[in-house]
mmCIF file of C-alpha atoms in Angstrom:
data_model
loop_
_atom_site.group_PDB
_atom_site.id
_atom_site.type_symbol
_atom_site.label_atom_id
_atom_site.label_comp_id
_atom_site.label_asym_id
_atom_site.label_seq_id
_atom_site.Cartn_x
_atom_site.Cartn_y
_atom_site.Cartn_z
ATOM 1 C CA MET A 1 -4.602 20.918 12.551
ATOM 2 C CA ARG A 2 -4.328 18.691 9.550
ATOM 3 C CA GLU A 3 -1.595 18.059 7.047
ATOM 4 C CA ILE A 4 -2.817 17.493 3.493
ATOM 5 C CA ILE A 5 -0.371 15.627 1.273
ATOM 6 C CA ALA A 6 -1.353 15.622 -2.398
ATOM 7 C CA ILE A 7 0.543 13.778 -5.115
ATOM 8 C CA ILE A 8 -0.430 15.269 -8.469
ATOM 9 C CA ARG A 9 0.586 15.387 -12.115
ATOM 10 C CA MET A 10 3.659 17.463 -12.970
ATOM 11 C CA GLY A 11 1.768 19.822 -15.252
ATOM 12 C CA ASN A 12 -0.902 20.736 -12.708
ATOM 13 C CA VAL A 13 1.276 22.612 -10.232
ATOM 14 C CA GLY A 14 0.289 26.094 -11.379
ATOM 15 C CA LYS A 15 -3.374 25.252 -11.586
ATOM 16 C CA THR A 16 -3.356 23.699 -8.120
ATOM 17 C CA LYS A 17 -1.483 26.635 -6.607
ATOM 18 C CA ALA A 18 -4.017 29.042 -8.085
ATOM 19 C CA ALA A 19 -6.948 26.936 -6.882
ATOM 20 C CA LEU A 20 -5.563 26.720 -3.348
ATOM 21 C CA GLU A 21 -4.856 30.441 -3.241
ATOM 22 C CA LYS A 22 -8.402 31.161 -4.365
ATOM 23 C CA ALA A 23 -9.728 28.884 -1.612
ATOM 24 C CA GLY A 24 -7.667 30.777 0.967
ATOM 25 C CA PHE A 25 -4.622 28.512 1.366
ATOM 26 C CA PRO A 26 -1.664 30.476 0.001
ATOM 27 C CA GLY A 27 1.023 28.674 2.005
ATOM 28 C CA LEU A 28 2.308 25.390 0.672
ATOM 29 C CA THR A 29 5.363 23.238 0.147
ATOM 30 C CA CYS A 30 5.957 21.509 -3.170
ATOM 31 C CA ARG A 31 8.620 19.073 -4.212
ATOM 32 C CA LYS A 32 9.519 16.724 -7.033
ATOM 33 C CA VAL A 33 8.957 13.057 -6.335
ATOM 34 C CA LEU A 34 8.885 9.811 -8.263
ATOM 35 C CA GLY A 35 6.043 7.423 -7.695
ATOM 36 C CA ARG A 36 3.732 4.759 -8.885
ATOM 37 C CA GLY A 37 0.196 3.728 -8.049
ATOM 38 C CA LYS A 38 -1.857 0.592 -8.332
ATOM 39 C CA LYS A 39 -0.881 0.171 -11.958
ATOM 40 C CA ALA A 40 2.690 -0.871 -11.354
ATOM 41 C CA ALA A 41 4.331 -1.347 -14.736
ATOM 42 C CA ASP A 42 3.968 1.871 -16.655
ATOM 43 C CA TYR A 43 5.841 0.569 -19.682
ATOM 44 C CA VAL A 44 3.042 -1.955 -20.162
ATOM 45 C CA MET A 45 0.560 0.878 -20.646
ATOM 46 C CA ALA A 46 3.041 3.071 -22.490
ATOM 47 C CA SER A 47 3.553 0.467 -25.189
ATOM 48 C CA GLY A 48 -0.110 0.585 -26.174
ATOM 49 C CA LYS A 49 0.079 -3.115 -27.058
ATOM 50 C CA PRO A 50 -1.957 -5.982 -25.602
ATOM 51 C CA VAL A 51 -0.347 -7.059 -22.380
ATOM 52 C CA LEU A 52 -0.912 -10.799 -22.719
ATOM 53 C CA ASN A 53 -0.651 -12.780 -25.942
ATOM 54 C CA GLU A 54 -3.075 -15.540 -26.949
ATOM 55 C CA ASN A 55 -1.256 -18.058 -24.735
ATOM 56 C CA GLY A 56 -1.784 -15.914 -21.680
ATOM 57 C CA ALA A 57 1.920 -15.051 -21.442
ATOM 58 C CA LEU A 58 3.406 -11.577 -21.618
ATOM 59 C CA SER A 59 3.958 -10.591 -25.230
ATOM 60 C CA GLY A 60 7.540 -10.608 -26.468
ATOM 61 C CA GLU A 61 7.490 -6.932 -27.397
ATOM 62 C CA LEU A 62 6.914 -6.042 -23.764
ATOM 63 C CA VAL A 63 9.847 -8.128 -22.635
ATOM 64 C CA SER A 64 12.186 -6.309 -25.021
ATOM 65 C CA LEU A 65 10.657 -2.945 -24.150
ATOM 66 C CA ALA A 66 11.185 -3.582 -20.455
ATOM 67 C CA ALA A 67 14.766 -4.654 -21.053
ATOM 68 C CA ARG A 68 15.345 -1.458 -23.025
ATOM 69 C CA VAL A 69 13.863 1.108 -20.688
ATOM 70 C CA GLY A 70 14.998 -0.534 -17.461
ATOM 71 C CA GLN A 71 13.450 -0.078 -14.072
ATOM 72 C CA ILE A 72 13.332 3.680 -13.835
ATOM 73 C CA HIS A 73 10.202 3.800 -15.926
ATOM 74 C CA THR A 74 8.211 1.961 -13.328
ATOM 75 C CA LEU A 75 8.238 5.261 -11.436
ATOM 76 C CA MET A 76 6.545 8.342 -12.868
ATOM 77 C CA PRO A 77 7.603 11.893 -12.005
ATOM 78 C CA LYS A 78 4.990 13.622 -9.832
ATOM 79 C CA ARG A 79 4.706 16.696 -7.667
ATOM 80 C CA LEU A 80 4.047 16.410 -3.944
ATOM 81 C CA PHE A 81 2.119 19.246 -2.263
ATOM 82 C CA THR A 82 2.041 19.634 1.491
ATOM 83 C CA ILE A 83 -0.263 22.131 3.148
ATOM 84 C CA ILE A 84 -1.248 22.524 6.794
ATOM 85 C CA VAL A 85 -4.807 23.681 7.520
ATOM 86 C CA ARG A 86 -7.182 23.946 10.436
ATOM 87 C CA ASP A 87 -9.498 20.970 10.995
ATOM 88 C CA GLU A 88 -12.561 22.797 9.699
ATOM 89 C CA ASP A 89 -10.775 23.875 6.489
ATOM 90 C CA SER A 90 -9.646 20.374 5.577
ATOM 91 C CA LYS A 91 -12.616 19.526 3.368
ATOM 92 C CA ARG A 92 -12.443 22.808 1.438
ATOM 93 C CA ALA A 93 -8.758 22.344 0.735
ATOM 94 C CA VAL A 94 -9.252 18.745 -0.402
ATOM 95 C CA ASP A 95 -12.109 19.806 -2.680
ATOM 96 C CA ALA A 96 -9.990 22.566 -4.188
ATOM 97 C CA ILE A 97 -7.242 20.068 -5.028
ATOM 98 C CA LEU A 98 -9.765 17.561 -6.387
ATOM 99 C CA ASP A 99 -11.421 20.198 -8.596
ATOM 100 C CA ALA A 100 -8.096 21.327 -10.033
ATOM 101 C CA ASN A 101 -6.701 17.860 -10.693
ATOM 102 C CA SER A 102 -9.490 15.372 -11.317
ATOM 103 C CA THR A 103 -9.656 14.245 -14.947
ATOM 104 C CA GLY A 104 -11.094 10.807 -14.217
ATOM 105 C CA LYS A 105 -8.037 9.056 -15.623
ATOM 106 C CA ALA A 106 -5.604 6.807 -13.779
ATOM 107 C CA GLY A 107 -2.525 8.746 -12.729
ATOM 108 C CA ASP A 108 -4.350 11.785 -11.388
ATOM 109 C CA GLY A 109 -2.813 11.116 -7.993
ATOM 110 C CA LYS A 110 -3.763 10.756 -4.355
ATOM 111 C CA ILE A 111 -4.552 12.990 -1.396
ATOM 112 C CA PHE A 112 -3.726 11.948 2.150
ATOM 113 C CA VAL A 113 -4.966 13.769 5.234
ATOM 114 C CA ILE A 114 -2.998 13.422 8.456
ATOM 115 C CA GLU A 115 -3.777 14.831 11.889
ATOM 116 C CA ILE A 116 -1.100 17.148 13.302
ATOM 117 C CA ASP A 117 -0.767 17.722 17.044
ATOM 118 C CA GLU A 118 1.418 20.800 17.127
ATOM 119 C CA VAL A 119 2.464 23.590 14.800
ATOM 120 C CA VAL A 120 5.037 26.230 15.725
ATOM 121 C CA ALA A 121 5.642 29.400 13.689
ATOM 122 C CA ILE A 122 9.399 29.901 13.772
ATOM 123 C CA ARG A 123 9.281 33.692 13.389
ATOM 124 C CA THR A 124 6.637 34.472 16.018
ATOM 125 C CA LEU A 125 7.078 31.336 18.211
ATOM 126 C CA GLU A 126 3.301 31.090 18.158
ATOM 127 C CA ARG A 127 1.913 27.602 18.706
ATOM 128 C CA GLY A 128 -1.255 25.802 17.693
ATOM 129 C CA GLU A 129 -3.949 26.979 15.314
ATOM 130 C CA GLY A 130 -2.729 30.566 15.273
ATOM 131 C CA ALA A 131 0.534 29.402 13.744
ATOM 132 C CA VAL A 132 -1.156 27.813 10.729
ATOM 133 C CA MET B 1 38.963 17.857 10.233
ATOM 134 C CA LYS B 2 37.447 18.791 6.892
ATOM 135 C CA ILE B 3 33.690 18.929 6.466
ATOM 136 C CA GLY B 4 32.774 16.927 3.359
ATOM 137 C CA LYS B 5 29.722 17.056 1.195
ATOM 138 C CA LEU B 6 28.534 13.819 -0.306
ATOM 139 C CA GLU B 7 27.445 14.134 -3.914
ATOM 140 C CA ARG B 8 24.943 11.801 -5.350
ATOM 141 C CA ASP B 9 26.579 9.251 -7.606
ATOM 142 C CA SER B 10 24.382 9.076 -10.668
ATOM 143 C CA ALA B 11 24.944 5.327 -10.929
ATOM 144 C CA ALA B 12 24.276 4.615 -7.264
ATOM 145 C CA HIS B 13 21.513 7.191 -7.103
ATOM 146 C CA GLY B 14 19.000 5.187 -9.031
ATOM 147 C CA GLY B 15 21.150 2.123 -9.131
ATOM 148 C CA PHE B 16 19.420 1.345 -12.373
ATOM 149 C CA LYS B 17 22.481 0.580 -14.391
ATOM 150 C CA ALA B 18 23.954 -1.669 -11.763
ATOM 151 C CA GLN B 19 20.779 -3.698 -11.439
ATOM 152 C CA GLY B 20 20.328 -3.757 -15.203
ATOM 153 C CA VAL B 21 19.018 -6.583 -17.227
ATOM 154 C CA ASP B 22 19.237 -9.720 -15.137
ATOM 155 C CA GLY B 23 19.247 -10.751 -11.513
ATOM 156 C CA PRO B 24 16.363 -11.389 -9.159
ATOM 157 C CA ARG B 25 15.080 -7.828 -9.486
ATOM 158 C CA GLY B 26 15.665 -7.301 -13.197
ATOM 159 C CA PRO B 27 12.952 -6.715 -15.783
ATOM 160 C CA ALA B 28 12.147 -10.429 -15.917
ATOM 161 C CA SER B 29 10.922 -10.445 -12.333
ATOM 162 C CA LEU B 30 9.275 -7.065 -12.839
ATOM 163 C CA LEU B 31 7.364 -8.514 -15.738
ATOM 164 C CA ALA B 32 6.284 -11.380 -13.521
ATOM 165 C CA ASN B 33 4.981 -8.710 -11.149
ATOM 166 C CA ALA B 34 3.332 -6.899 -14.030
ATOM 167 C CA LYS B 35 1.447 -10.073 -14.831
ATOM 168 C CA ALA B 36 0.178 -10.151 -11.280
ATOM 169 C CA PHE B 37 -1.354 -6.714 -11.746
ATOM 170 C CA THR B 38 -2.969 -7.432 -15.076
ATOM 171 C CA ASP B 39 -4.218 -10.962 -14.403
ATOM 172 C CA PRO B 40 -7.597 -10.769 -12.635
ATOM 173 C CA LYS B 41 -6.896 -14.001 -10.823
ATOM 174 C CA GLU B 42 -3.703 -12.592 -9.361
ATOM 175 C CA ASN B 43 -5.233 -9.197 -8.738
ATOM 176 C CA HIS B 44 -7.361 -10.199 -5.771
ATOM 177 C CA LEU B 45 -4.908 -8.596 -3.375
ATOM 178 C CA ILE B 46 -5.740 -5.181 -4.736
ATOM 179 C CA LEU B 47 -9.417 -5.728 -5.457
ATOM 180 C CA ARG B 48 -10.140 -7.152 -2.039
ATOM 181 C CA LYS B 49 -8.905 -4.029 -0.331
ATOM 182 C CA THR B 50 -10.773 -1.538 -2.462
ATOM 183 C CA ALA B 51 -14.151 -3.241 -2.509
ATOM 184 C CA GLY B 52 -15.950 -0.167 -1.202
ATOM 185 C CA ARG B 53 -15.189 -0.623 2.474
ATOM 186 C CA ARG B 54 -13.477 2.090 4.438
ATOM 187 C CA TRP B 55 -10.437 0.944 6.334
ATOM 188 C CA ALA B 56 -8.164 2.568 8.805
ATOM 189 C CA MET B 57 -4.993 3.554 6.987
ATOM 190 C CA VAL B 58 -1.393 4.140 7.948
ATOM 191 C CA MET B 59 1.463 5.896 6.199
ATOM 192 C CA VAL B 60 4.739 3.997 6.262
ATOM 193 C CA ARG B 61 7.766 6.226 5.669
ATOM 194 C CA ALA B 62 11.128 4.561 5.217
ATOM 195 C CA VAL B 63 14.509 6.267 4.939
ATOM 196 C CA VAL B 64 16.772 3.798 3.168
ATOM 197 C CA ARG B 65 20.147 3.604 1.470
ATOM 198 C CA PRO B 66 19.937 4.952 -2.107
ATOM 199 C CA GLU B 67 21.259 1.688 -3.539
ATOM 200 C CA LYS B 68 18.512 -0.220 -1.712
ATOM 201 C CA ALA B 69 15.599 1.958 -2.796
ATOM 202 C CA MET B 70 14.761 0.061 -5.978
ATOM 203 C CA ASP B 71 15.119 -3.261 -4.141
ATOM 204 C CA VAL B 72 12.596 -2.082 -1.575
ATOM 205 C CA LEU B 73 10.186 -0.907 -4.288
ATOM 206 C CA ALA B 74 10.520 -4.180 -6.216
ATOM 207 C CA ASP B 75 9.908 -6.268 -3.106
ATOM 208 C CA LEU B 76 6.920 -4.133 -2.108
ATOM 209 C CA ALA B 77 5.402 -4.645 -5.557
ATOM 210 C CA ALA B 78 6.039 -8.379 -5.350
ATOM 211 C CA ALA B 79 4.325 -8.446 -1.952
ATOM 212 C CA GLY B 80 1.222 -6.787 -3.415
ATOM 213 C CA PHE B 81 1.910 -3.148 -2.500
ATOM 214 C CA PRO B 82 2.811 -1.438 -5.776
ATOM 215 C CA SER B 83 1.818 2.093 -4.745
ATOM 216 C CA ALA B 84 4.705 4.129 -3.387
ATOM 217 C CA THR B 85 6.406 7.498 -3.688
ATOM 218 C CA LYS B 86 10.141 8.074 -3.512
ATOM 219 C CA PHE B 87 12.323 11.162 -3.202
ATOM 220 C CA ASP B 88 15.902 12.088 -2.367
ATOM 221 C CA VAL B 89 16.756 13.286 1.112
ATOM 222 C CA PHE B 90 19.924 14.064 3.061
ATOM 223 C CA GLY B 91 20.221 13.250 6.718
ATOM 224 C CA ARG B 92 22.099 11.761 9.604
ATOM 225 C CA GLY B 93 21.271 9.383 12.392
ATOM 226 C CA LYS B 94 22.492 8.496 15.845
ATOM 227 C CA GLN B 95 26.055 8.102 14.578
ATOM 228 C CA LYS B 96 26.068 11.843 13.678
ATOM 229 C CA GLY B 97 27.172 11.239 10.105
ATOM 230 C CA VAL B 98 30.261 9.334 9.035
ATOM 231 C CA VAL B 99 33.998 9.925 9.177
ATOM 232 C CA VAL B 100 35.985 8.677 6.181
ATOM 233 C CA GLY B 101 39.707 9.231 6.679
ATOM 234 C CA ASP B 102 39.952 12.747 8.041
ATOM 235 C CA VAL B 103 36.790 14.014 6.365
ATOM 236 C CA TYR B 104 33.581 14.269 8.327
ATOM 237 C CA TYR B 105 30.346 13.888 6.403
ATOM 238 C CA ASP B 106 27.488 15.504 8.279
ATOM 239 C CA GLU B 107 24.706 14.728 5.826
ATOM 240 C CA ILE B 108 24.443 11.405 4.092
ATOM 241 C CA PRO B 109 22.317 10.910 0.977
ATOM 242 C CA LYS B 110 19.321 8.630 1.493
ATOM 243 C CA GLU B 111 16.062 7.968 -0.249
ATOM 244 C CA MET B 112 12.704 8.414 1.425
ATOM 245 C CA ILE B 113 10.023 5.969 0.329
ATOM 246 C CA PHE B 114 6.501 6.348 1.581
ATOM 247 C CA CYS B 115 3.321 4.438 0.976
ATOM 248 C CA VAL B 116 -0.146 4.484 2.497
ATOM 249 C CA VAL B 117 -1.708 1.106 3.220
ATOM 250 C CA HIS B 118 -4.608 -0.304 5.145
ATOM 251 C CA ASP B 119 -3.983 -0.897 8.825
ATOM 252 C CA GLU B 120 -4.069 -4.687 8.494
ATOM 253 C CA ASP B 121 -1.209 -4.592 5.959
ATOM 254 C CA LYS B 122 1.108 -2.503 8.113
ATOM 255 C CA GLU B 123 3.156 -5.407 9.424
ATOM 256 C CA ALA B 124 3.572 -6.994 5.989
ATOM 257 C CA VAL B 125 4.819 -3.715 4.517
ATOM 258 C CA VAL B 126 7.196 -3.040 7.399
ATOM 259 C CA GLN B 127 8.652 -6.554 7.255
ATOM 260 C CA THR B 128 9.054 -6.329 3.474
ATOM 261 C CA ILE B 129 10.969 -3.057 3.777
ATOM 262 C CA LEU B 130 13.082 -4.391 6.649
ATOM 263 C CA SER B 131 14.173 -7.467 4.749
ATOM 264 C CA ALA B 132 14.908 -5.529 1.550
ATOM 265 C CA ALA B 133 16.669 -2.514 3.065
ATOM 266 C CA ARG B 134 19.248 -4.185 5.321
ATOM 267 C CA SER B 135 22.695 -4.122 3.768
ATOM 268 C CA THR B 136 24.008 -7.145 5.693
ATOM 269 C CA PRO B 137 22.116 -10.083 7.226
ATOM 270 C CA ASN B 138 22.460 -8.567 10.696
ATOM 271 C CA GLY B 139 21.949 -4.985 9.549
ATOM 272 C CA ALA B 140 24.470 -2.167 9.701
ATOM 273 C CA TYR B 141 24.615 1.450 10.805
ATOM 274 C CA GLY B 142 23.115 3.608 8.091
ATOM 275 C CA ASP B 143 20.508 1.115 6.913
ATOM 276 C CA GLY B 144 17.835 3.650 7.807
ATOM 277 C CA LYS B 145 14.612 4.009 9.728
ATOM 278 C CA ILE B 146 10.930 3.293 9.256
ATOM 279 C CA PHE B 147 8.230 5.550 10.671
ATOM 280 C CA VAL B 148 4.536 4.639 10.751
ATOM 281 C CA HIS B 149 1.675 6.979 11.498
ATOM 282 C CA LYS B 150 -2.060 7.109 11.067
ATOM 283 C CA VAL B 151 -3.756 8.639 8.034
ATOM 284 C CA ALA B 152 -7.161 10.150 8.672
ATOM 285 C CA GLU B 153 -8.414 10.276 5.078
ATOM 286 C CA ALA B 154 -7.207 9.268 1.638
ATOM 287 C CA TYR B 155 -8.674 10.328 -1.705
ATOM 288 C CA THR B 156 -8.131 9.029 -5.209
ATOM 289 C CA ILE B 157 -8.141 12.177 -7.326
ATOM 290 C CA SER B 158 -9.326 10.522 -10.547
ATOM 291 C CA SER B 159 -12.470 9.040 -9.000
ATOM 292 C CA ARG B 160 -12.886 11.699 -6.256
ATOM 293 C CA LYS B 161 -13.634 8.833 -3.879
ATOM 294 C CA ALA B 162 -12.359 8.675 -0.303
ATOM 295 C CA GLU B 163 -10.474 5.418 -0.728
ATOM 296 C CA LEU B 164 -7.021 4.159 -1.529
#
């Protein structure tokens, strides 16, 4: 079995749920998270101003902006999806998430695939692939 | 003995107010980090790792004190690992919660931080978190745990590529 962890934009939850259901993966867990990617300082992008001035230093507007908004803005609100699938379904599930979320812009998110050794269904006590 | 429920203190929760404008992890140092991510000369750390090669990856999950979460994130960014995700959790460890006076707290608020890095960077990330998350030089009960496990695949949604 494989666990697929997808970190996606807040507004794409409904679309992703629908896409996964259509692909045959109705069961999922979703939660609110804060995160950041390779582009660390979001307020730099949010300001829409040049990051470095002509001297190669950070422009003064950014310094005041950063002092104003504080550190919380370095983390963006995201939604974290977790679904467990059989090995052979992993690619289909990943493709479904990619199709629903890929806009080509930074901030679309990440998908991580992790191998799971054991799954137990609490109601039926079934173990392994049948419990997925 | 009463069973208590710890509420999240909005100030301690993010800790943003307390760590405000100055200090080693204030906006000034964050801006220094920001420069590292925008300056191509300083950006080699990131570029080197995403140059089209496929690497073995690990997920590092750390459960840390809420007041230490932003310290950990700032130190990770300074060490060249800006990507991370954070969320609130409640839990207990070997000490089975804490007793304050005659109130027993079963679940203690913590923050879970996780990041996925290439295998070769595992030790650097773990050491960075360890040094940032300990509340006293020798560590104390409640400082948290770090778990590391393998990641089979990672995809960047925007580019649809199987890479970090």
